[in-house]
Coordinates of C-alpha atoms in Angstrom, one line a residue:
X625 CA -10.3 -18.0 10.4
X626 CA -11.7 -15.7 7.7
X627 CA -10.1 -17.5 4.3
X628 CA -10.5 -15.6 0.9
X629 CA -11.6 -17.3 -2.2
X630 CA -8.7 -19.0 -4.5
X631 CA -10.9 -17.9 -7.7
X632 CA -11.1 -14.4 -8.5
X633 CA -13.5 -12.7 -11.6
X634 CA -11.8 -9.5 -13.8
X635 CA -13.3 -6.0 -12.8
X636 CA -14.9 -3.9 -15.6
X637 CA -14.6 -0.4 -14.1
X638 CA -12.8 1.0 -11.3
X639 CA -15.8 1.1 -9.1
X640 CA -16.0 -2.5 -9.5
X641 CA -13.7 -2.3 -6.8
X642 CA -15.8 -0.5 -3.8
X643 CA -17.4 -3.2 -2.4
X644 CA -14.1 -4.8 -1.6
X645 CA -12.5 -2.0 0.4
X646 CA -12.5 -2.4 4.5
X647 CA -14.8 0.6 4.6
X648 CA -17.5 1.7 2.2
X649 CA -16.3 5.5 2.6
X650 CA -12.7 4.5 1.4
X651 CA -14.1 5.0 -2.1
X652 CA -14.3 8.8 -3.2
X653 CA -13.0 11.2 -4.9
X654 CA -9.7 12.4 -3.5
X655 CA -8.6 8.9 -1.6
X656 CA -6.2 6.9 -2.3
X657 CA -8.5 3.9 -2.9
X658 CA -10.2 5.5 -5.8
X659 CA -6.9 7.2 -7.3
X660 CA -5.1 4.2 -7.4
X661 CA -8.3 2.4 -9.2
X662 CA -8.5 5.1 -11.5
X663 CA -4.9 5.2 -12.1
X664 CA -4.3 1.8 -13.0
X665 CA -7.3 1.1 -15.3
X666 CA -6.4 4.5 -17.2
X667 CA -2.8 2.3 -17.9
X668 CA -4.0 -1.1 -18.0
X669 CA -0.3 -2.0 -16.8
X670 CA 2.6 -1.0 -14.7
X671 CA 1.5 2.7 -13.8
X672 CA 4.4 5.1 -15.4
X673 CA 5.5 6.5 -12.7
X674 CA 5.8 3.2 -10.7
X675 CA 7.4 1.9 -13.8
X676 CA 9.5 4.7 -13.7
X677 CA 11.0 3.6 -10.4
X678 CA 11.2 -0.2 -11.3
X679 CA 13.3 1.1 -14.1
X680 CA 16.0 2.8 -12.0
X681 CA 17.0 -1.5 -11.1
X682 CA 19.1 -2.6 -13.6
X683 CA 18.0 -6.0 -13.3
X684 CA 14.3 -5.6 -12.9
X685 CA 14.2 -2.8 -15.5
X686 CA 11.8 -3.6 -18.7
X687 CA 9.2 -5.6 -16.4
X688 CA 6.1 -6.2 -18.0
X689 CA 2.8 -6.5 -15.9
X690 CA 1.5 -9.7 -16.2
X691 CA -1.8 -9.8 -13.9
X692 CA -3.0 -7.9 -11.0
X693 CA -5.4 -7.9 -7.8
X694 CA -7.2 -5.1 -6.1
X695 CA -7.4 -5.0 -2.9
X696 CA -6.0 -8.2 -2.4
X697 CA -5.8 -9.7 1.4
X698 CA -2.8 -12.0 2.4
X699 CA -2.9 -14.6 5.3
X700 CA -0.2 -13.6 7.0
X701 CA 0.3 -17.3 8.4
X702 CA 0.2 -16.1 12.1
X703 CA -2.8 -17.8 13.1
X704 CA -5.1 -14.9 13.8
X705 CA -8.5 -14.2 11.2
X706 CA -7.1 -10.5 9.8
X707 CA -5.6 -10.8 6.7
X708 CA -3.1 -8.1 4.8
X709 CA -5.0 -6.4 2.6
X710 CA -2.9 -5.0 -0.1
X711 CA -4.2 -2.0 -2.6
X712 CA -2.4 -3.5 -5.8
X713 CA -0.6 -6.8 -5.7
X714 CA 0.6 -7.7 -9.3
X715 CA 2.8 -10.6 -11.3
X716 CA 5.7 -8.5 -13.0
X717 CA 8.2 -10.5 -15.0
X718 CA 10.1 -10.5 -18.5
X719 CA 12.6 -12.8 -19.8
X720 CA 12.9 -15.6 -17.1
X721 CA 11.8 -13.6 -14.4
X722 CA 8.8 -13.9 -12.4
X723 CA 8.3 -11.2 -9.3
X724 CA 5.1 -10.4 -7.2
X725 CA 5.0 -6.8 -6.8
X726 CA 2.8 -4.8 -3.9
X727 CA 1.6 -1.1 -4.5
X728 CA 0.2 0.6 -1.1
X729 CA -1.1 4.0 -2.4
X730 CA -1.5 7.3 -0.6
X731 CA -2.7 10.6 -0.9
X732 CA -2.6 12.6 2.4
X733 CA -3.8 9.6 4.5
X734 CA -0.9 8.3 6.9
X735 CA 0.2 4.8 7.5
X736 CA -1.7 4.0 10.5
X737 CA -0.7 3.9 14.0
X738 CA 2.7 3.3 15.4
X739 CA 3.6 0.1 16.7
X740 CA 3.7 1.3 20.5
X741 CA 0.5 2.2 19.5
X742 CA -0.7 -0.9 17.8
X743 CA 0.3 -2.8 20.8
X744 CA -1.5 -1.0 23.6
X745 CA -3.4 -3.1 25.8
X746 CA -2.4 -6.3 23.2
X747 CA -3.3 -9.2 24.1
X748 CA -2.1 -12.8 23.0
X749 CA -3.0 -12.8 19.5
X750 CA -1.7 -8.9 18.7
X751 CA 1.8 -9.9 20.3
X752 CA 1.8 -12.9 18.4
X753 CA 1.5 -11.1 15.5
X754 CA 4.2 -8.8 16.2
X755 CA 6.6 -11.8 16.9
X756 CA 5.8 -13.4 12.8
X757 CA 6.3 -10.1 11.4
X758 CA 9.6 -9.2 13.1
X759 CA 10.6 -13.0 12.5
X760 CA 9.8 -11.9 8.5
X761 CA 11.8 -8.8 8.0
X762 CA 14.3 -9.7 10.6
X763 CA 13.1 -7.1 13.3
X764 CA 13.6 -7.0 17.0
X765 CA 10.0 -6.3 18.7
X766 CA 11.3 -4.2 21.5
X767 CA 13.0 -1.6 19.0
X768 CA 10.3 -1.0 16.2
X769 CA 7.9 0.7 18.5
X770 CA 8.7 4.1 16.2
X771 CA 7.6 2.4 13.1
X772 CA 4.3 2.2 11.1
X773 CA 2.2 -0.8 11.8
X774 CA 0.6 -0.9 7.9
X775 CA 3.9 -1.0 6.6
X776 CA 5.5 -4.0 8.7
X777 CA 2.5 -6.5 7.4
X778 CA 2.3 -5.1 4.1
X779 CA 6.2 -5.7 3.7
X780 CA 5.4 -9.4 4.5
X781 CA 1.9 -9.6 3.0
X782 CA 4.6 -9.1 -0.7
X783 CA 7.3 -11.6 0.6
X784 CA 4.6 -13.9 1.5
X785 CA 3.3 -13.9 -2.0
X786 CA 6.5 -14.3 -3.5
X787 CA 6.9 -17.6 -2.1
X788 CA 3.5 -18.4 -2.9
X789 CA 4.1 -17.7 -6.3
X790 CA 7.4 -19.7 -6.5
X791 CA 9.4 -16.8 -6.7
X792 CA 12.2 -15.3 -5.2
X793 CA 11.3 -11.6 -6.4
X794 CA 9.3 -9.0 -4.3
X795 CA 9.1 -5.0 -5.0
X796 CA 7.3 -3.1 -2.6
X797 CA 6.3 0.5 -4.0
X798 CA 4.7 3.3 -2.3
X799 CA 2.9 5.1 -5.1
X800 CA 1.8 8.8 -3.8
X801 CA -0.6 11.0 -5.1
X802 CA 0.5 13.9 -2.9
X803 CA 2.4 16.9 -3.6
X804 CA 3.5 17.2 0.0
X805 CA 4.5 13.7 0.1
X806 CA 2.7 12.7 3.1
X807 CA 4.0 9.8 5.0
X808 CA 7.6 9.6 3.4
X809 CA 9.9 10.5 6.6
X810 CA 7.8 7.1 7.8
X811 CA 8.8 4.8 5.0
X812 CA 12.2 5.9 4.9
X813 CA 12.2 5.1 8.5
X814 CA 10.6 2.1 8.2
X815 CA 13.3 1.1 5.2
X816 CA 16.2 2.0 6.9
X817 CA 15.0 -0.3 9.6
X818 CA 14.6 -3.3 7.4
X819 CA 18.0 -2.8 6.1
X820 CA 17.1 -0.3 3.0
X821 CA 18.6 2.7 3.8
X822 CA 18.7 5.4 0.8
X823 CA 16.5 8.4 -0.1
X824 CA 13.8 5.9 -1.6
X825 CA 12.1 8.8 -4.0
X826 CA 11.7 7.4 -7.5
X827 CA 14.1 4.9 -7.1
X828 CA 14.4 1.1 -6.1
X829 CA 16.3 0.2 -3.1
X830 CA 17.7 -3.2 -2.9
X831 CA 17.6 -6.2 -2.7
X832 CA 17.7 -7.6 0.4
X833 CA 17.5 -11.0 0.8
X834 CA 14.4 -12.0 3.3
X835 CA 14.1 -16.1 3.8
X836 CA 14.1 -17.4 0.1
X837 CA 13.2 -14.1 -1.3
X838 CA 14.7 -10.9 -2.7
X839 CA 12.8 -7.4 -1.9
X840 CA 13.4 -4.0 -3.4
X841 CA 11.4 -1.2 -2.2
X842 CA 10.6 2.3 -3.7
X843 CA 8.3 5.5 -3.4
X844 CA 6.8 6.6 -6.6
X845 CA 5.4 10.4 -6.7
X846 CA 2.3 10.3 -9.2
X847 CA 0.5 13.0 -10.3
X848 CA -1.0 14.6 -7.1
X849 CA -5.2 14.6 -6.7
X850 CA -6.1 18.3 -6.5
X851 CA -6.7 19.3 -2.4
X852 CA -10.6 20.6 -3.9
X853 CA -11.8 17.7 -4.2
X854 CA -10.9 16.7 -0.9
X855 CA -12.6 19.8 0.7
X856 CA -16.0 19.2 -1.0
X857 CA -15.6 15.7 0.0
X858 CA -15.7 16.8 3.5
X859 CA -18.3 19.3 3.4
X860 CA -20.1 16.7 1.8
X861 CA -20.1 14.5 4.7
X862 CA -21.7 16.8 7.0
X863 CA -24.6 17.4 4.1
X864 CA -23.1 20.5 2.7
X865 CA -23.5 20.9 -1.6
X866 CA -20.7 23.1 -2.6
X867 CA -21.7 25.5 -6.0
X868 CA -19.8 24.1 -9.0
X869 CA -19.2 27.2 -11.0
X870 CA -17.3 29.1 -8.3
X871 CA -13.6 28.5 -6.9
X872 CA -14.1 27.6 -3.2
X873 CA -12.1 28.8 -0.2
X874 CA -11.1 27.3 3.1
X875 CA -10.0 29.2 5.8
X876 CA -7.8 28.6 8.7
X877 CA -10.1 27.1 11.0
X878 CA -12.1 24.0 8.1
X879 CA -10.6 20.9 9.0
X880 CA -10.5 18.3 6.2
X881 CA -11.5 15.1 7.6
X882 CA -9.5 12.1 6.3
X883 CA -11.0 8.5 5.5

């Protein structure tokens, strides 16, 4: 099994961060890697409009951020070598209390395939999987086919770090950096699932108590990334140079192709 180092060394620069993503072409202008990086360097803290949402929970309300990982992966316990590999995972606290805090960031990208998806042509390992997960959140495996994959293990990748860090407080925050707010029916879906039923947009849901540990979840809206720089990503990619001084169009028939 693939184990990640205990020791970790502090990143100068957002792009300090590439070489840590799962793929290379994760990092660019317009994704959610690099807008979360950026983001959260420009605050050097708890992002406003994530603290924005932490603030609507009267008793987590005035949380300081205490240290933080990018791109931090998770061993979900389950036996297999793929860890959860988290886009901000954070130590939040203030007064006498301590709470790990998980930030999955989009922009237009969804959350991955479906379970039913997920699962086809499993074999042992996948469906073990499945089992520690739903055993987690309290799930039953044959009714979560409808839900997002990504968000089942990145729910217990933050529980599971709660109780590594002695803690009984997890928050769970989508932070999106799109104006359509790609991806929200999903985490609503997957909320309600879990127990956390409620509109979920810019405030914290919760808690729920999971094992020995409290969860709140939460979609933040940040400041959208402008679609241009998506499009001249992606006529980039095919080894097209768009001219700089000169709005661009895109008709009906350019398809934007998604990392």
């Amino acid at each position: 099994m693939r184990r990640s180092s205990l020791l970790a060394v502090p990143l100068r620069q957002p792009a300090d961060v590439a070489p840590h993503l799962g793929k290379p072409t994760h990092w660019k202008q317009g994704r959610s890697a690099k807008a979360l990086a950026d983001a959260w360097f420009a605050a050097n803290g708890i992002r406003p409009a994530v603290r924005d949402v932490i603030a609507t929970s009267d008793y987590l309300a005035g949380a300081e951020f205490l240290d933080g990982w990018l791109e931090r992966e998770t061993d979900l316990r389950d036996g297999r070598a793929t860890p959860s590999q988290t886009d901000l995972l954070g130590l939040i606290g203030g007064g006498d209390k301590l709470g790990v805090l998980g930030v999955e960031a989009k922009v237009d990208e969804s959350f991955g395939p479906l379970v039913s998806e997920w699962l086809k042509d499993a074999g042992s390992g996948k469906l073990q999987r499945l089992r520690h997960l739903c055993t987690l959140l309290n799930l039953e495996p044959d009714r979560i086919g409808s839900l997002r994959y990504q968000l089942l293990h990145r729910t217990a990748a933050t529980l599971l770090e709660a109780r590594r860090f002695l803690t009984d407080i997890a928050v769970l925050i989508v932070q999106s950096f799109c104006a359509q707010a790609t991806g929200f029916k999903d985490c609503v879906a997957f909320f309600e699932s879990i127990g956390m039923p409620g509109s979920a947009a810019g405030e914290l849901i919760g808690a729920r108590r999971f094992g020995t540990v409290d969860l709140w979840v939460g979609w933040a809206s940040d400041t959208p990334i402008p679609d241009k720089n998506r499009w001249e990503d992606s006529f980039a990619e095919v080894g097209v140079d768009l001219p700089r001084d000169q709005p661009h169009a895109v008709g009906a028939e350019m398809t934007v192709v998604s990392a």
